[in-house]
Short mmCIF file of N, CA and C and ligand atoms in Angstrom, two decimals:
data_model
loop_
_atom_site.label_atom_id
_atom_site.label_comp_id
_atom_site.label_asym_id
_atom_site.label_seq_id
_atom_site.Cartn_x
_atom_site.Cartn_y
_atom_site.Cartn_z
N MET A 1 65.54 82.82 105.36
CA MET A 1 64.12 83.01 105.05
C MET A 1 63.47 83.94 106.07
N ALA A 2 62.55 84.73 105.61
CA ALA A 2 61.89 85.69 106.51
C ALA A 2 61.00 84.95 107.51
N LEU A 3 60.98 85.44 108.73
CA LEU A 3 60.09 84.90 109.75
C LEU A 3 58.67 85.36 109.46
N SER A 4 57.70 84.46 109.61
CA SER A 4 56.31 84.90 109.47
C SER A 4 55.72 85.10 110.87
N VAL A 5 55.19 86.28 111.06
CA VAL A 5 54.68 86.66 112.38
C VAL A 5 53.21 87.04 112.26
N LEU A 6 52.40 86.47 113.15
CA LEU A 6 50.98 86.85 113.21
C LEU A 6 50.71 87.53 114.56
N LEU A 7 50.10 88.68 114.49
CA LEU A 7 49.78 89.42 115.70
C LEU A 7 48.28 89.53 115.85
N VAL A 8 47.75 88.93 116.92
CA VAL A 8 46.31 88.90 117.14
C VAL A 8 45.97 89.71 118.39
N ASP A 9 45.33 90.84 118.17
CA ASP A 9 44.90 91.67 119.31
C ASP A 9 43.82 92.61 118.80
N ASP A 10 42.78 92.80 119.60
CA ASP A 10 41.71 93.69 119.15
C ASP A 10 42.08 95.16 119.34
N SER A 11 43.17 95.43 120.01
CA SER A 11 43.60 96.82 120.19
C SER A 11 44.59 97.22 119.10
N LYS A 12 44.18 98.19 118.32
CA LYS A 12 45.05 98.69 117.26
C LYS A 12 46.31 99.30 117.87
N PHE A 13 46.14 99.91 119.03
CA PHE A 13 47.24 100.54 119.74
C PHE A 13 48.32 99.51 120.10
N VAL A 14 47.87 98.36 120.61
CA VAL A 14 48.83 97.29 120.97
C VAL A 14 49.50 96.75 119.71
N ARG A 15 48.71 96.53 118.66
CA ARG A 15 49.30 95.99 117.42
C ARG A 15 50.36 96.94 116.87
N LYS A 16 50.06 98.23 116.92
CA LYS A 16 51.03 99.21 116.42
C LYS A 16 52.30 99.20 117.25
N GLY A 17 52.14 99.09 118.57
CA GLY A 17 53.29 99.10 119.47
C GLY A 17 54.22 97.93 119.19
N ILE A 18 53.64 96.76 119.00
CA ILE A 18 54.46 95.57 118.74
C ILE A 18 55.11 95.67 117.36
N ALA A 19 54.32 96.10 116.38
CA ALA A 19 54.86 96.24 115.03
C ALA A 19 56.06 97.17 115.02
N LYS A 20 56.00 98.18 115.85
CA LYS A 20 57.08 99.15 115.91
C LYS A 20 58.31 98.59 116.63
N ALA A 21 58.05 97.75 117.64
CA ALA A 21 59.17 97.23 118.45
C ALA A 21 59.88 96.05 117.79
N LEU A 22 59.15 95.31 116.94
CA LEU A 22 59.70 94.06 116.40
C LEU A 22 61.00 94.17 115.60
N PRO A 23 61.13 95.15 114.70
CA PRO A 23 62.37 95.21 113.93
C PRO A 23 63.62 95.27 114.80
N THR A 24 63.55 96.03 115.88
CA THR A 24 64.70 96.13 116.79
C THR A 24 64.92 94.81 117.51
N ILE A 25 63.82 94.23 117.99
CA ILE A 25 63.92 92.99 118.76
C ILE A 25 64.45 91.86 117.89
N LEU A 26 63.97 91.78 116.66
CA LEU A 26 64.41 90.71 115.76
C LEU A 26 65.77 91.01 115.14
N ASP A 27 66.32 92.15 115.48
CA ASP A 27 67.70 92.47 115.20
C ASP A 27 68.11 92.24 113.73
N GLY A 28 67.34 92.84 112.85
CA GLY A 28 67.71 92.75 111.44
C GLY A 28 67.19 91.53 110.70
N GLN A 29 66.65 90.54 111.45
CA GLN A 29 66.04 89.38 110.77
C GLN A 29 64.83 89.88 109.98
N GLU A 30 64.72 89.40 108.76
CA GLU A 30 63.56 89.80 107.97
C GLU A 30 62.31 89.12 108.49
N PHE A 31 61.20 89.81 108.45
CA PHE A 31 59.96 89.15 108.85
C PHE A 31 58.78 89.67 108.05
N ILE A 32 57.78 88.79 107.93
CA ILE A 32 56.53 89.16 107.26
C ILE A 32 55.47 89.23 108.34
N PHE A 33 54.73 90.31 108.35
CA PHE A 33 53.86 90.62 109.46
C PHE A 33 52.40 90.55 109.04
N SER A 34 51.60 89.75 109.75
CA SER A 34 50.16 89.71 109.49
C SER A 34 49.42 90.05 110.78
N GLU A 35 48.21 90.55 110.64
CA GLU A 35 47.46 90.95 111.82
C GLU A 35 46.03 90.41 111.77
N ALA A 36 45.48 90.14 112.95
CA ALA A 36 44.06 89.80 113.07
C ALA A 36 43.54 90.51 114.31
N ASP A 37 42.26 90.93 114.28
CA ASP A 37 41.76 91.68 115.43
C ASP A 37 40.67 90.95 116.20
N ASN A 38 40.47 89.67 115.89
CA ASN A 38 39.56 88.88 116.72
C ASN A 38 39.91 87.39 116.60
N GLY A 39 39.33 86.60 117.49
CA GLY A 39 39.68 85.18 117.58
C GLY A 39 39.31 84.36 116.35
N ASN A 40 38.15 84.64 115.76
CA ASN A 40 37.75 83.88 114.58
C ASN A 40 38.68 84.11 113.40
N GLU A 41 39.03 85.37 113.21
CA GLU A 41 39.94 85.74 112.13
C GLU A 41 41.30 85.03 112.34
N ALA A 42 41.74 85.02 113.58
CA ALA A 42 43.00 84.37 113.92
C ALA A 42 42.96 82.89 113.58
N LEU A 43 41.87 82.23 113.94
CA LEU A 43 41.77 80.79 113.68
C LEU A 43 41.75 80.51 112.18
N LYS A 44 41.02 81.34 111.44
CA LYS A 44 40.96 81.16 109.99
C LYS A 44 42.38 81.17 109.41
N LEU A 45 43.20 82.12 109.87
CA LEU A 45 44.58 82.21 109.38
C LEU A 45 45.41 81.02 109.87
N LEU A 46 45.27 80.69 111.14
CA LEU A 46 46.11 79.65 111.74
C LEU A 46 45.78 78.25 111.20
N TYR A 47 44.54 78.05 110.74
CA TYR A 47 44.18 76.76 110.14
C TYR A 47 44.85 76.58 108.78
N SER A 48 45.15 77.70 108.11
CA SER A 48 45.65 77.53 106.74
C SER A 48 47.12 77.91 106.57
N ILE A 49 47.67 78.69 107.49
CA ILE A 49 49.05 79.14 107.33
C ILE A 49 49.86 78.75 108.55
N SER A 50 51.09 78.32 108.32
CA SER A 50 51.97 77.99 109.43
C SER A 50 52.88 79.18 109.72
N TYR A 51 52.70 79.78 110.88
CA TYR A 51 53.50 80.96 111.26
C TYR A 51 54.67 80.54 112.14
N ASP A 52 55.76 81.31 112.05
CA ASP A 52 56.90 81.05 112.93
C ASP A 52 56.63 81.57 114.35
N LEU A 53 55.84 82.62 114.42
CA LEU A 53 55.61 83.26 115.72
C LEU A 53 54.23 83.90 115.73
N VAL A 54 53.50 83.68 116.84
CA VAL A 54 52.16 84.26 116.96
C VAL A 54 52.04 84.99 118.30
N PHE A 55 51.60 86.23 118.25
CA PHE A 55 51.25 86.95 119.48
C PHE A 55 49.74 86.88 119.61
N LEU A 56 49.27 86.47 120.79
CA LEU A 56 47.83 86.26 120.97
C LEU A 56 47.31 86.96 122.21
N ASP A 57 46.38 87.86 122.00
CA ASP A 57 45.69 88.54 123.10
C ASP A 57 44.69 87.56 123.71
N LEU A 58 44.36 87.74 124.98
CA LEU A 58 43.36 86.85 125.60
C LEU A 58 41.95 87.41 125.51
N THR A 59 41.80 88.71 125.73
CA THR A 59 40.47 89.30 125.76
C THR A 59 40.16 89.95 124.41
N MET A 60 39.29 89.26 123.65
CA MET A 60 38.97 89.73 122.29
C MET A 60 37.54 89.36 121.95
N PRO A 61 36.95 90.08 121.00
CA PRO A 61 35.62 89.69 120.53
C PRO A 61 35.67 88.42 119.67
N GLU A 62 34.50 87.87 119.40
CA GLU A 62 34.33 86.64 118.59
C GLU A 62 34.80 85.41 119.35
N LYS A 63 36.11 85.28 119.49
CA LYS A 63 36.64 84.19 120.32
C LYS A 63 37.77 84.76 121.17
N THR A 64 37.85 84.31 122.42
CA THR A 64 38.94 84.77 123.28
C THR A 64 40.22 84.03 122.90
N GLY A 65 41.33 84.53 123.43
CA GLY A 65 42.60 83.84 123.22
C GLY A 65 42.57 82.42 123.77
N TYR A 66 41.88 82.22 124.89
CA TYR A 66 41.76 80.87 125.47
C TYR A 66 41.07 79.95 124.46
N GLU A 67 40.00 80.45 123.85
CA GLU A 67 39.25 79.62 122.88
C GLU A 67 40.09 79.33 121.64
N VAL A 68 40.88 80.31 121.22
CA VAL A 68 41.77 80.09 120.07
C VAL A 68 42.75 78.96 120.39
N LEU A 69 43.37 79.03 121.57
CA LEU A 69 44.33 77.99 121.97
C LEU A 69 43.65 76.63 122.05
N GLN A 70 42.45 76.61 122.63
CA GLN A 70 41.70 75.36 122.77
C GLN A 70 41.39 74.74 121.41
N ASN A 71 40.96 75.58 120.46
CA ASN A 71 40.65 75.09 119.11
C ASN A 71 41.88 74.53 118.42
N LEU A 72 43.01 75.21 118.57
CA LEU A 72 44.25 74.74 117.93
C LEU A 72 44.68 73.42 118.54
N LYS A 73 44.53 73.32 119.86
CA LYS A 73 44.93 72.09 120.56
C LYS A 73 44.08 70.92 120.08
N GLU A 74 42.77 71.16 119.97
CA GLU A 74 41.86 70.10 119.52
C GLU A 74 42.19 69.63 118.11
N ARG A 75 42.65 70.54 117.28
CA ARG A 75 43.00 70.16 115.90
C ARG A 75 44.44 69.69 115.77
N GLY A 76 45.18 69.71 116.86
CA GLY A 76 46.57 69.26 116.82
C GLY A 76 47.49 70.22 116.09
N ILE A 77 47.12 71.51 116.05
CA ILE A 77 47.96 72.50 115.39
C ILE A 77 48.91 73.11 116.41
N LYS A 78 50.21 72.97 116.12
CA LYS A 78 51.21 73.53 117.04
C LYS A 78 51.80 74.80 116.45
N ALA A 79 52.00 75.80 117.31
CA ALA A 79 52.61 77.05 116.86
C ALA A 79 53.34 77.67 118.04
N ASN A 80 54.31 78.52 117.74
CA ASN A 80 54.99 79.28 118.79
C ASN A 80 54.11 80.46 119.16
N ILE A 81 53.26 80.24 120.15
CA ILE A 81 52.29 81.28 120.53
C ILE A 81 52.70 81.95 121.83
N ILE A 82 52.83 83.26 121.76
CA ILE A 82 53.11 84.05 122.96
C ILE A 82 51.85 84.80 123.33
N VAL A 83 51.34 84.52 124.51
CA VAL A 83 50.11 85.17 124.96
C VAL A 83 50.43 86.54 125.54
N LEU A 84 49.63 87.51 125.14
CA LEU A 84 49.74 88.87 125.67
C LEU A 84 48.51 89.13 126.52
N THR A 85 48.70 89.58 127.73
CA THR A 85 47.51 89.84 128.52
C THR A 85 47.66 91.04 129.42
N ALA A 86 46.52 91.67 129.67
CA ALA A 86 46.50 92.79 130.60
C ALA A 86 45.92 92.33 131.93
N ASP A 87 45.21 91.19 131.94
CA ASP A 87 44.65 90.72 133.22
C ASP A 87 45.73 90.01 134.01
N ILE A 88 45.81 90.36 135.26
CA ILE A 88 46.81 89.73 136.11
C ILE A 88 46.12 88.65 136.93
N GLN A 89 45.74 87.59 136.27
CA GLN A 89 45.14 86.48 137.01
C GLN A 89 46.23 85.44 137.23
N PRO A 90 46.43 85.07 138.49
CA PRO A 90 47.53 84.15 138.77
C PRO A 90 47.41 82.82 138.01
N GLU A 91 46.19 82.40 137.74
CA GLU A 91 46.01 81.11 137.07
C GLU A 91 46.19 81.20 135.55
N ALA A 92 46.14 82.42 135.01
CA ALA A 92 46.09 82.56 133.56
C ALA A 92 47.31 81.94 132.87
N GLU A 93 48.50 82.19 133.42
CA GLU A 93 49.69 81.67 132.76
C GLU A 93 49.68 80.14 132.73
N LYS A 94 49.27 79.55 133.86
CA LYS A 94 49.21 78.08 133.95
C LYS A 94 48.24 77.53 132.90
N ILE A 95 47.10 78.18 132.78
CA ILE A 95 46.07 77.71 131.84
C ILE A 95 46.57 77.81 130.40
N VAL A 96 47.12 78.97 130.03
CA VAL A 96 47.52 79.11 128.62
C VAL A 96 48.69 78.19 128.29
N ARG A 97 49.56 77.95 129.24
CA ARG A 97 50.67 77.02 128.97
C ARG A 97 50.15 75.60 128.80
N SER A 98 49.13 75.25 129.59
CA SER A 98 48.57 73.90 129.45
C SER A 98 47.85 73.77 128.11
N LEU A 99 47.43 74.90 127.54
CA LEU A 99 46.78 74.88 126.22
C LEU A 99 47.79 75.03 125.08
N GLY A 100 49.08 75.07 125.41
CA GLY A 100 50.10 75.03 124.37
C GLY A 100 50.87 76.32 124.11
N ALA A 101 50.58 77.40 124.83
CA ALA A 101 51.34 78.63 124.61
C ALA A 101 52.78 78.43 125.06
N VAL A 102 53.72 79.00 124.30
CA VAL A 102 55.14 78.86 124.66
C VAL A 102 55.65 80.03 125.49
N GLY A 103 54.86 81.11 125.55
CA GLY A 103 55.30 82.26 126.32
C GLY A 103 54.11 83.05 126.81
N TYR A 104 54.36 83.85 127.83
CA TYR A 104 53.29 84.62 128.46
C TYR A 104 53.84 85.98 128.83
N MET A 105 53.23 87.02 128.32
CA MET A 105 53.72 88.37 128.61
C MET A 105 52.60 89.27 129.06
N GLU A 106 52.86 90.02 130.11
CA GLU A 106 51.89 91.03 130.51
C GLU A 106 52.04 92.24 129.61
N LYS A 107 50.87 92.83 129.26
CA LYS A 107 50.90 94.04 128.44
C LYS A 107 51.05 95.23 129.35
N HIS A 108 51.99 96.05 129.05
CA HIS A 108 52.16 97.29 129.81
C HIS A 108 51.98 98.45 128.85
N SER A 109 51.97 99.64 129.39
CA SER A 109 51.83 100.79 128.51
C SER A 109 53.03 100.85 127.54
N SER A 110 54.20 100.48 128.04
CA SER A 110 55.33 100.37 127.12
C SER A 110 55.64 98.88 126.94
N PHE A 111 55.94 98.51 125.72
CA PHE A 111 56.13 97.11 125.40
C PHE A 111 57.42 96.59 126.05
N ASN A 112 57.32 95.44 126.71
CA ASN A 112 58.45 94.90 127.45
C ASN A 112 59.41 94.11 126.55
N LYS A 113 60.36 94.83 125.96
CA LYS A 113 61.27 94.22 124.98
C LYS A 113 62.12 93.11 125.59
N ASP A 114 62.62 93.33 126.80
CA ASP A 114 63.51 92.34 127.41
C ASP A 114 62.79 91.01 127.64
N ALA A 115 61.53 91.10 128.08
CA ALA A 115 60.77 89.88 128.32
C ALA A 115 60.57 89.11 127.01
N LEU A 116 60.30 89.84 125.95
CA LEU A 116 60.08 89.18 124.66
C LEU A 116 61.38 88.57 124.13
N ILE A 117 62.47 89.28 124.27
CA ILE A 117 63.75 88.75 123.80
C ILE A 117 64.07 87.44 124.52
N LYS A 118 63.78 87.39 125.80
CA LYS A 118 64.05 86.18 126.59
C LYS A 118 63.21 85.00 126.05
N ILE A 119 61.94 85.26 125.77
CA ILE A 119 61.07 84.19 125.26
C ILE A 119 61.57 83.72 123.88
N LEU A 120 61.93 84.67 123.01
CA LEU A 120 62.37 84.30 121.66
C LEU A 120 63.66 83.48 121.70
N GLN A 121 64.51 83.79 122.69
CA GLN A 121 65.74 83.00 122.84
C GLN A 121 65.40 81.59 123.31
N GLU A 122 64.44 81.49 124.23
CA GLU A 122 64.03 80.16 124.74
C GLU A 122 63.50 79.26 123.63
N ILE A 123 62.79 79.86 122.65
CA ILE A 123 62.23 79.03 121.58
C ILE A 123 63.11 79.06 120.33
N ASN A 124 64.34 79.54 120.51
CA ASN A 124 65.34 79.51 119.42
C ASN A 124 64.97 80.32 118.19
N LEU A 125 64.24 81.40 118.37
CA LEU A 125 63.98 82.28 117.24
C LEU A 125 64.96 83.46 117.22
N LEU A 126 65.76 83.56 118.27
CA LEU A 126 66.81 84.58 118.29
C LEU A 126 68.14 83.93 118.60
MG1 LIG B 1 42.00 92.64 123.94
#
């Protein structure tokens, strides 16, 4: 069965980069790709659809990634959420993991494929 992937980031550039990198990373696994560009849109989707994998930006309009995680936690919705962030705050990883994120990746100008492959292996999606 195809993996369902949701990518939440307000940067079109980042969404394009990940969309381009995913086929190689998922190594031929079929996947269905959905996108959201703000926190409210993401929650609307996450409340009604169960995704296999979610990429979540932290800094976004409407609701931040932290607020999205908090809302999901309050509703008891579990998902394989990998947080993408450009802010290098030492506490950020601890906070998002306590809110239920399964992975944490810094955003660089080039997408860090090795880091993502490691996370996907940890959660048994690869
Ligand atoms: Mg952002």
